[in-house]
Short mmCIF file of C-alpha atoms in Angstrom, two decimals:
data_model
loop_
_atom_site.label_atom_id
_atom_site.label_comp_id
_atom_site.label_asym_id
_atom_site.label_seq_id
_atom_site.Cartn_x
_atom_site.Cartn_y
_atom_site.Cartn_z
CA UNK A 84 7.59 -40.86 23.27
CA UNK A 85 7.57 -37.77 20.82
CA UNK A 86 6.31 -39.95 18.32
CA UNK A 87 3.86 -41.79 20.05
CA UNK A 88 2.86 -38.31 21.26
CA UNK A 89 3.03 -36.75 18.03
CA UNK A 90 0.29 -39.51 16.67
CA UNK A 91 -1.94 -39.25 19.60
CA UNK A 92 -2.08 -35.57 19.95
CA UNK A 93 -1.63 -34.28 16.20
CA UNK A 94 -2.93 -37.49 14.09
CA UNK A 95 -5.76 -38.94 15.45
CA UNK A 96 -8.96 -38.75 13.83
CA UNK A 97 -7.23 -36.20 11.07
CA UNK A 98 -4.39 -38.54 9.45
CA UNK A 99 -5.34 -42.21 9.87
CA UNK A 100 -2.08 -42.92 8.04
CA UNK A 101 0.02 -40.92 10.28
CA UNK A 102 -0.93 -42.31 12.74
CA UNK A 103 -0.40 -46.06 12.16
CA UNK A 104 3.03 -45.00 10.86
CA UNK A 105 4.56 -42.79 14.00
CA UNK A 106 2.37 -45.70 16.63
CA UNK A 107 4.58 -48.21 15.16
CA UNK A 108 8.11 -46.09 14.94
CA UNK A 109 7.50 -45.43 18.52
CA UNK A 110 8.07 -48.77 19.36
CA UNK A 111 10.62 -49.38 16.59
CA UNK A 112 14.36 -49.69 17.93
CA UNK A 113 15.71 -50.07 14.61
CA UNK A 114 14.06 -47.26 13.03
CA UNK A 115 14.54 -44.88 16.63
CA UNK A 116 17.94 -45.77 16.43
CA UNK A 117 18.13 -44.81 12.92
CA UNK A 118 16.59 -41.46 14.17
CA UNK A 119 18.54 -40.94 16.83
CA UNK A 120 21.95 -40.85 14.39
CA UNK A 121 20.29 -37.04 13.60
CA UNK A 122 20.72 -33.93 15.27
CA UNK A 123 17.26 -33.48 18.25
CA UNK A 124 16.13 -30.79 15.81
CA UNK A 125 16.39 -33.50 12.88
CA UNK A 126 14.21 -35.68 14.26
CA UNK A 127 10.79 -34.24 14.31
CA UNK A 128 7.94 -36.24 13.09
CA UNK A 129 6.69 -33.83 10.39
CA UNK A 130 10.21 -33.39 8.36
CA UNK A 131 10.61 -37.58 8.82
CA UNK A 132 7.18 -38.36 7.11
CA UNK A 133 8.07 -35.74 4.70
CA UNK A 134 11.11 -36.81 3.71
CA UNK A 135 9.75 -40.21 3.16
CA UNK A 136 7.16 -38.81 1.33
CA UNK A 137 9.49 -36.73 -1.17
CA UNK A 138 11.27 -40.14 -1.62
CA UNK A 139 8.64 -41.90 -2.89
CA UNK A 140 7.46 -44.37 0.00
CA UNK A 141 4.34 -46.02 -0.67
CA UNK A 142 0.93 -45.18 0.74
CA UNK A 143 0.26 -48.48 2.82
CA UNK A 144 0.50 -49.81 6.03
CA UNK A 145 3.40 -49.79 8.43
CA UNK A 146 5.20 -52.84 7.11
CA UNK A 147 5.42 -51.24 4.05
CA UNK A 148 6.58 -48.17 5.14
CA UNK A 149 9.22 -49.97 7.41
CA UNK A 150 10.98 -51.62 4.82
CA UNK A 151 11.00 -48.69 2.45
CA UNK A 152 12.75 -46.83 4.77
CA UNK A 153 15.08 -49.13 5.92
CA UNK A 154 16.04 -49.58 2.02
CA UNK A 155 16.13 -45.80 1.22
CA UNK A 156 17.55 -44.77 4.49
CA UNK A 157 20.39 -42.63 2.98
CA UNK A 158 18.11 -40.84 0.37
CA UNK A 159 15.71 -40.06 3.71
CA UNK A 160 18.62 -38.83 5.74
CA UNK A 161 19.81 -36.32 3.41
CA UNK A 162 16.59 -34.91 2.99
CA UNK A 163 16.00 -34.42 6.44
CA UNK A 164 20.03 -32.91 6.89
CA UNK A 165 19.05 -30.04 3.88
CA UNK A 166 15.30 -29.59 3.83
CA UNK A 167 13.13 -28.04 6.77
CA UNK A 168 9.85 -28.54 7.84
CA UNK A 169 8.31 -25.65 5.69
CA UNK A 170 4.40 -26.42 5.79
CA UNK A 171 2.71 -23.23 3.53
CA UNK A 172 -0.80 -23.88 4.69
CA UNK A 173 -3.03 -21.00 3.12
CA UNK A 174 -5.99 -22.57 5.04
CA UNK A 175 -4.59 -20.88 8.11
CA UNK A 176 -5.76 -17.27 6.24
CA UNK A 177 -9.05 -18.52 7.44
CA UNK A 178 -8.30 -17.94 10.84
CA UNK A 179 -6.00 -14.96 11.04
CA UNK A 180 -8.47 -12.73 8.65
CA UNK A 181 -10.93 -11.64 11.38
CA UNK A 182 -8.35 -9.73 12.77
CA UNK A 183 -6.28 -9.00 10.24
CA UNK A 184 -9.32 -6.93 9.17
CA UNK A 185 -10.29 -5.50 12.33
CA UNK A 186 -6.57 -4.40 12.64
CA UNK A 187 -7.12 -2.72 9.27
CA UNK A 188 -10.90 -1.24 9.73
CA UNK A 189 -9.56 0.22 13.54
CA UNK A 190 -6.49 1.94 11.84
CA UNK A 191 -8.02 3.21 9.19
CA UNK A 192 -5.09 2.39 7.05
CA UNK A 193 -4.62 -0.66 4.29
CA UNK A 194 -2.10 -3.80 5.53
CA UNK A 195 1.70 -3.92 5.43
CA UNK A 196 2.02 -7.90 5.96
CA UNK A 197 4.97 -9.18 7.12
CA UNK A 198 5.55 -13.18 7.74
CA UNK A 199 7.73 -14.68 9.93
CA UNK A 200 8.91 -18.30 8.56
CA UNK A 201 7.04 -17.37 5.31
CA UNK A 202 8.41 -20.29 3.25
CA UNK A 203 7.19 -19.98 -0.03
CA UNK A 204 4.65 -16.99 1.33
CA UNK A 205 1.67 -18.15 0.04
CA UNK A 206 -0.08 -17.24 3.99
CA UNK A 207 0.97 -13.49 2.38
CA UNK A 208 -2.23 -13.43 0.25
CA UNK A 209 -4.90 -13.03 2.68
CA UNK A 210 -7.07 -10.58 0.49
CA UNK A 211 -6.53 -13.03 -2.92
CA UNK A 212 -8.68 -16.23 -1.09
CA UNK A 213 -11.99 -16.64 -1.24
CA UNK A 214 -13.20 -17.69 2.05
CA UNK A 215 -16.49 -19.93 3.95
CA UNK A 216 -17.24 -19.77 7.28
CA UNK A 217 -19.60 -22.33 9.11
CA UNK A 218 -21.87 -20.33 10.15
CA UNK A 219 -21.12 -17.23 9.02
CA UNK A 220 -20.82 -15.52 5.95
CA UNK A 221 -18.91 -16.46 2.72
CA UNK A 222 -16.33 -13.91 1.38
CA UNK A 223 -14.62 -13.65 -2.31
CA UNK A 224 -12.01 -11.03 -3.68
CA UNK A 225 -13.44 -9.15 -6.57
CA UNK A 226 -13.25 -10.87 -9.45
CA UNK A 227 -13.48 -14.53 -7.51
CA UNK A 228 -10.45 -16.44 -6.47
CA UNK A 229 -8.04 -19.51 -8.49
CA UNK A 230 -7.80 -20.84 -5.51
CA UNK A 231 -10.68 -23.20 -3.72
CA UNK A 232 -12.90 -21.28 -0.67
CA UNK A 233 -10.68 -21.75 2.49
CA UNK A 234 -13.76 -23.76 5.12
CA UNK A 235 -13.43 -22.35 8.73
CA UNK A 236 -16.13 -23.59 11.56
CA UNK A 237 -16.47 -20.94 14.02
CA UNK A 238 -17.06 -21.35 17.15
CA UNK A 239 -18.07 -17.91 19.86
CA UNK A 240 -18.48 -14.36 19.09
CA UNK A 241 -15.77 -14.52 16.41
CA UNK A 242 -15.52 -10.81 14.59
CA UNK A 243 -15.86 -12.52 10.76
CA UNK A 244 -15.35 -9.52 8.25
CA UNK A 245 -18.27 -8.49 5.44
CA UNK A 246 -15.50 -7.43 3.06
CA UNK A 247 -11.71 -8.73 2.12
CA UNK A 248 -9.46 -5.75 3.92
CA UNK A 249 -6.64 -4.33 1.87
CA UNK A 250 -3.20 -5.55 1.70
CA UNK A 251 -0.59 -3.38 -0.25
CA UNK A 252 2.56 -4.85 0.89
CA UNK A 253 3.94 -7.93 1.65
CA UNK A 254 6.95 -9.46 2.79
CA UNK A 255 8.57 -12.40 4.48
CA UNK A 256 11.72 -13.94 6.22
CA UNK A 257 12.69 -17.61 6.50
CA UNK A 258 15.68 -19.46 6.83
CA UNK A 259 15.34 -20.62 3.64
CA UNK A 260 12.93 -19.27 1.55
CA UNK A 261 10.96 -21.39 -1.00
CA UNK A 262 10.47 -20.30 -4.79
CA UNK A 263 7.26 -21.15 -6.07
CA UNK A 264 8.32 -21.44 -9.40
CA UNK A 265 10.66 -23.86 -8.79
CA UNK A 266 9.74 -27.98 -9.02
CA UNK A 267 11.60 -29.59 -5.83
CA UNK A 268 10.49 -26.84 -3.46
CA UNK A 269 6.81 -27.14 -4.77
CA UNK A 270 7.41 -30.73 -5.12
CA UNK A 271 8.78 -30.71 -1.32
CA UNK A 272 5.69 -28.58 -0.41
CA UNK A 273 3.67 -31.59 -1.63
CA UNK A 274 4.94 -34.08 0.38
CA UNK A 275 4.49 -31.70 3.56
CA UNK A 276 1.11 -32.38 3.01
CA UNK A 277 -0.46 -34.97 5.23
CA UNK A 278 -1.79 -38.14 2.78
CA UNK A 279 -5.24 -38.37 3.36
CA UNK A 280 -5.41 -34.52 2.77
CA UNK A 281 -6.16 -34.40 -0.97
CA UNK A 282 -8.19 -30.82 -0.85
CA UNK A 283 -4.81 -29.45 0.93
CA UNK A 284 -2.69 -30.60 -2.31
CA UNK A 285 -5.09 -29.08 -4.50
CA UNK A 286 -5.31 -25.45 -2.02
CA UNK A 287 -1.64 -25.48 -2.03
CA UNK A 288 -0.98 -25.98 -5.88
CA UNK A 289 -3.55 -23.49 -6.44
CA UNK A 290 -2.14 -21.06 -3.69
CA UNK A 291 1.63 -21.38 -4.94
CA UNK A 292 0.10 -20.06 -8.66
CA UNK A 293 -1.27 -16.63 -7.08
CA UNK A 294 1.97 -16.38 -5.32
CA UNK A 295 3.88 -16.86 -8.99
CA UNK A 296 1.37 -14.47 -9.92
CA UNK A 297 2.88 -11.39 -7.75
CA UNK A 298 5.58 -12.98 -6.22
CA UNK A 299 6.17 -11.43 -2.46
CA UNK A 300 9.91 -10.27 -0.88
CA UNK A 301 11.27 -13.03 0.82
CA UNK A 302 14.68 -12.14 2.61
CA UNK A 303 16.67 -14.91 3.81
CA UNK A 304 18.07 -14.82 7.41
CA UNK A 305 17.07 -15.10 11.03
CA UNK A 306 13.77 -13.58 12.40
CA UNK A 307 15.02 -11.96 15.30
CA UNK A 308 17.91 -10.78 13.09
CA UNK A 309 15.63 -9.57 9.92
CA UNK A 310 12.11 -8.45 11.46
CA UNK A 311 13.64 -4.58 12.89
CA UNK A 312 14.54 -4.32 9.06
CA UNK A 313 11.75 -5.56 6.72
CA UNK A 314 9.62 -3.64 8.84
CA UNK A 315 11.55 -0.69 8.82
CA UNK A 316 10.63 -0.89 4.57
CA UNK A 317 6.99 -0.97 5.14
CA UNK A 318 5.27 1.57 3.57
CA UNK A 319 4.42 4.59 5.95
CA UNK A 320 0.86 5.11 5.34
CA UNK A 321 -0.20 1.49 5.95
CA UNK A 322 -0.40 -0.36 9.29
CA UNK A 323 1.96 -2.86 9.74
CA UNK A 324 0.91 -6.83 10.85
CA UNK A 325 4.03 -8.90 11.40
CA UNK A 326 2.43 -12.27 11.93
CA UNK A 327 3.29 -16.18 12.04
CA UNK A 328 2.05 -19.53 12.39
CA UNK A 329 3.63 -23.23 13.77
CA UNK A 330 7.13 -21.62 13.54
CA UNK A 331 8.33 -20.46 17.14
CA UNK A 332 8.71 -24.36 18.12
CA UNK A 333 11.61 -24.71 15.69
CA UNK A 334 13.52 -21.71 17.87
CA UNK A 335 15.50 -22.60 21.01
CA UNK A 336 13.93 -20.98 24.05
CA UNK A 337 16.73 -18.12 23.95
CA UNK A 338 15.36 -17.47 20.21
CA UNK A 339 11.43 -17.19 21.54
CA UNK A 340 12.17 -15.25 24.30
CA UNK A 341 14.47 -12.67 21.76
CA UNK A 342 11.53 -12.54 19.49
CA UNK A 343 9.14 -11.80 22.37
CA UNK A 344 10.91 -8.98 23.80
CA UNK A 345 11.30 -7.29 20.08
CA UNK A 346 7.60 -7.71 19.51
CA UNK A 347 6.54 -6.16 22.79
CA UNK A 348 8.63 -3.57 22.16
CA UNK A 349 7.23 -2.75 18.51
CA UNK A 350 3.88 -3.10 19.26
CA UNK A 351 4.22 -0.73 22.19
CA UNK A 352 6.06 1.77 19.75
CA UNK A 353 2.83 4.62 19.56
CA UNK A 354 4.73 6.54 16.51
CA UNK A 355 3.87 3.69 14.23
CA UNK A 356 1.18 1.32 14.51
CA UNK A 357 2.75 -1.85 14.47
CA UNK A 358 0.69 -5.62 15.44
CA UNK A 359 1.48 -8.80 15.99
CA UNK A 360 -0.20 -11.85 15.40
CA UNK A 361 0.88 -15.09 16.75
CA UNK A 362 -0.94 -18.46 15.67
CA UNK A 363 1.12 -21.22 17.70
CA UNK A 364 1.04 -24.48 19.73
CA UNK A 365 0.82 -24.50 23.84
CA UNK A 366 3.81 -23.48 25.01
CA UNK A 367 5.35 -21.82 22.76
CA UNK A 368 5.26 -17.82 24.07
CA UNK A 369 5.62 -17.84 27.78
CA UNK A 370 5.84 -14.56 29.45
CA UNK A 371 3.35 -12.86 27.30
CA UNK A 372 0.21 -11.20 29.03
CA UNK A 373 -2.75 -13.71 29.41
CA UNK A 374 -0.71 -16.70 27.38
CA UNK A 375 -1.75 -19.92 27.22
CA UNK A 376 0.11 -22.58 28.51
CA UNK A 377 0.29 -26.09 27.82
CA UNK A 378 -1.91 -27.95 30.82
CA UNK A 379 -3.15 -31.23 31.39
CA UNK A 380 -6.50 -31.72 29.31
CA UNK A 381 -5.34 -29.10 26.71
CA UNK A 382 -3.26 -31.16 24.40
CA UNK A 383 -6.04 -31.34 21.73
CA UNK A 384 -4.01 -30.41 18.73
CA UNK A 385 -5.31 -26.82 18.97
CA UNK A 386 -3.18 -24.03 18.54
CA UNK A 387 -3.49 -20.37 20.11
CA UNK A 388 -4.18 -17.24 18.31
CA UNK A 389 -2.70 -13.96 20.63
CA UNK A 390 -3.41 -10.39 18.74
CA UNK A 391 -0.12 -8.37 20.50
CA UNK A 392 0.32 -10.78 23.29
CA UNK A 393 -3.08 -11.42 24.25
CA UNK A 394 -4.98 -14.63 23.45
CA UNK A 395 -7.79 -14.39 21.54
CA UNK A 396 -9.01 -17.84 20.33
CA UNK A 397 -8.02 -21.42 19.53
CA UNK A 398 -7.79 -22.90 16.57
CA UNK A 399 -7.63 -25.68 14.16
CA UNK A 400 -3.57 -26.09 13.25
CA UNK A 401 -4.41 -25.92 9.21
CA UNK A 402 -6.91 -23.03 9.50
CA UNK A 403 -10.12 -25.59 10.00
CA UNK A 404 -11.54 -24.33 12.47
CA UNK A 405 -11.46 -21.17 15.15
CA UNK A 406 -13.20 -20.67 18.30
CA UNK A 407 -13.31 -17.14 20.09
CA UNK A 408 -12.27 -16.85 24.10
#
């Protein structure tokens, strides 16, 4: 069922690939059995392709990929026992910068960024893309950008800036932070990437040499054990965004509701201005004022966008797209 669900919901008509390859493990005992030898959190769709994929499993159909799995079992398995499902999309910029400058412009202050599940941080260089929004306007940091225009359709009255807003900190927490400069992780970031996706590959290899660049903190621990503290080190005179994206469904519902109740709490704080942006699937944040929940008819593939609780749009999961509520 989860992958069945995984290619109807998440793959179709965006991976063509994916989804011939998680249609026919669904109905695979041999492989499902396989998958079922790993731990429930082991098993997700995403870190099985890309473990695969860092393995070297050919680009073809599903009998292909069948028997290259069943022949390089072991080599997938220990992939998916160390690595983590780590996708650094920068594309998702796109949709976070209308209000990551609005945040900025109603402060009056530059950005303290802070990025929960940051992986290799390359999502902590909002002001360094250059950006193109269909329609709407097309931005680009002084000086232009190394990195290809991130393409966002927009959809409602969305609040798309007329300048890049300042960013003069940034900072990030993961479980296990990526280094940029190193060949696995970027080579692990790669195969994260969904196959027909070439212009990702390119966005990310491009994205991962600004990060090099300037490289960002990155603190290794728990989010609801390491967010009080990193933003604690913000600078005072800027306002602080802690924000994240497609990484509350790896926490147990204890974890979400933790990291809920802390982010209330600082955003409600008046002696520091403190927001929180949260770019997730259905489902993920129950409890919060006016979140979404996953219905019947919603399970598009969209995610949510909530600025301190509240949702604010849907969007595309890789930044492609964002359309204001």
């Amino acid at each position: 069922m989860r992958y069945r669900s995984f290619a109807e919901v998440e793959t179709r008509g965006y991976s063509p690939l994916y989804d011939a390859w998680c249609m026919g493990v669904s109905g695979d005992g041999e492989l499902l059995a396989l998958l079922d030898t790993l731990p429930p959190a082991r098993r997700q769709p995403v870190l099985f392709l890309g473990a695969a994929r860092f393995v070297g499993v050919p680009l073809g159909d599903y009998a292909a990929f069948r028997s290259f799995v069943l022949d390089s079992w072991d080599a997938i398995r220990s992939v998916m026992e160390t690595r983590a499902t780590q996708t650094n999309e920068a594309g998702r910029c796109a949709v976070l910068l209308p209000s990551l400058a609005a945040i900025s412009a109603d402060e009056g202050r530059p950005l303290a960024l802070v990025e929960v599940g940051a992986s290799a941080g390359a999502c902590l260089y909002p002001d360094r893309y250059a950006y193109s929004y269909s329609p709407g306007p097309s931005l680009q940091p002084p000086g232009g950008s190394p990195v290809p225009p991130l393409d966002c359709t927009v959809a409602g009255p969305v609040p798309v800036p007329s300048s890049l807003p300042e960013v003069v900190w940034r900072a990030g927490i993961d479980l296990n932070p990526l280094d940029a400069g190193d060949d696995d992780d970027v080579r692990w970031l790669e195969a994260l990437v969904w196959p027909e996706h070439r212009f990702r590959a390119e966005r990310l290899r491009a994205a991962l040499g600004v990060v090099r660049a300037e490289p960002p903190l990155l603190i290794r621990g728990d989010l609801n054990e390491q967010v009080l503290p990193l933003v604690a080190r913000a600078p005072a005179d800027a306002v602080v965004v802690v924000f994240h994206s497609a990484v509350l469904a790896y926490l147990d519902r204890e974890g979400r509701d933790r990291f809920r109740d802390t982010m209330i709490r600082l955003t409600a704080d008046r002696e520091r201005p403190v927001h929180w942006l949260s770019h997730e699937g259905y489902g993920t944040l129950a409890g919060v004022p006016d979140a979404m929940e996953k219905a019947p008819g919603e399970e598009d593939g969209r995610f949510v966008l909530q600025h301190n609780g509240v949702t604010i749009a849907r969007t595309g999961p890789h930044g492609q797209s964002i359309e204001w509520l």
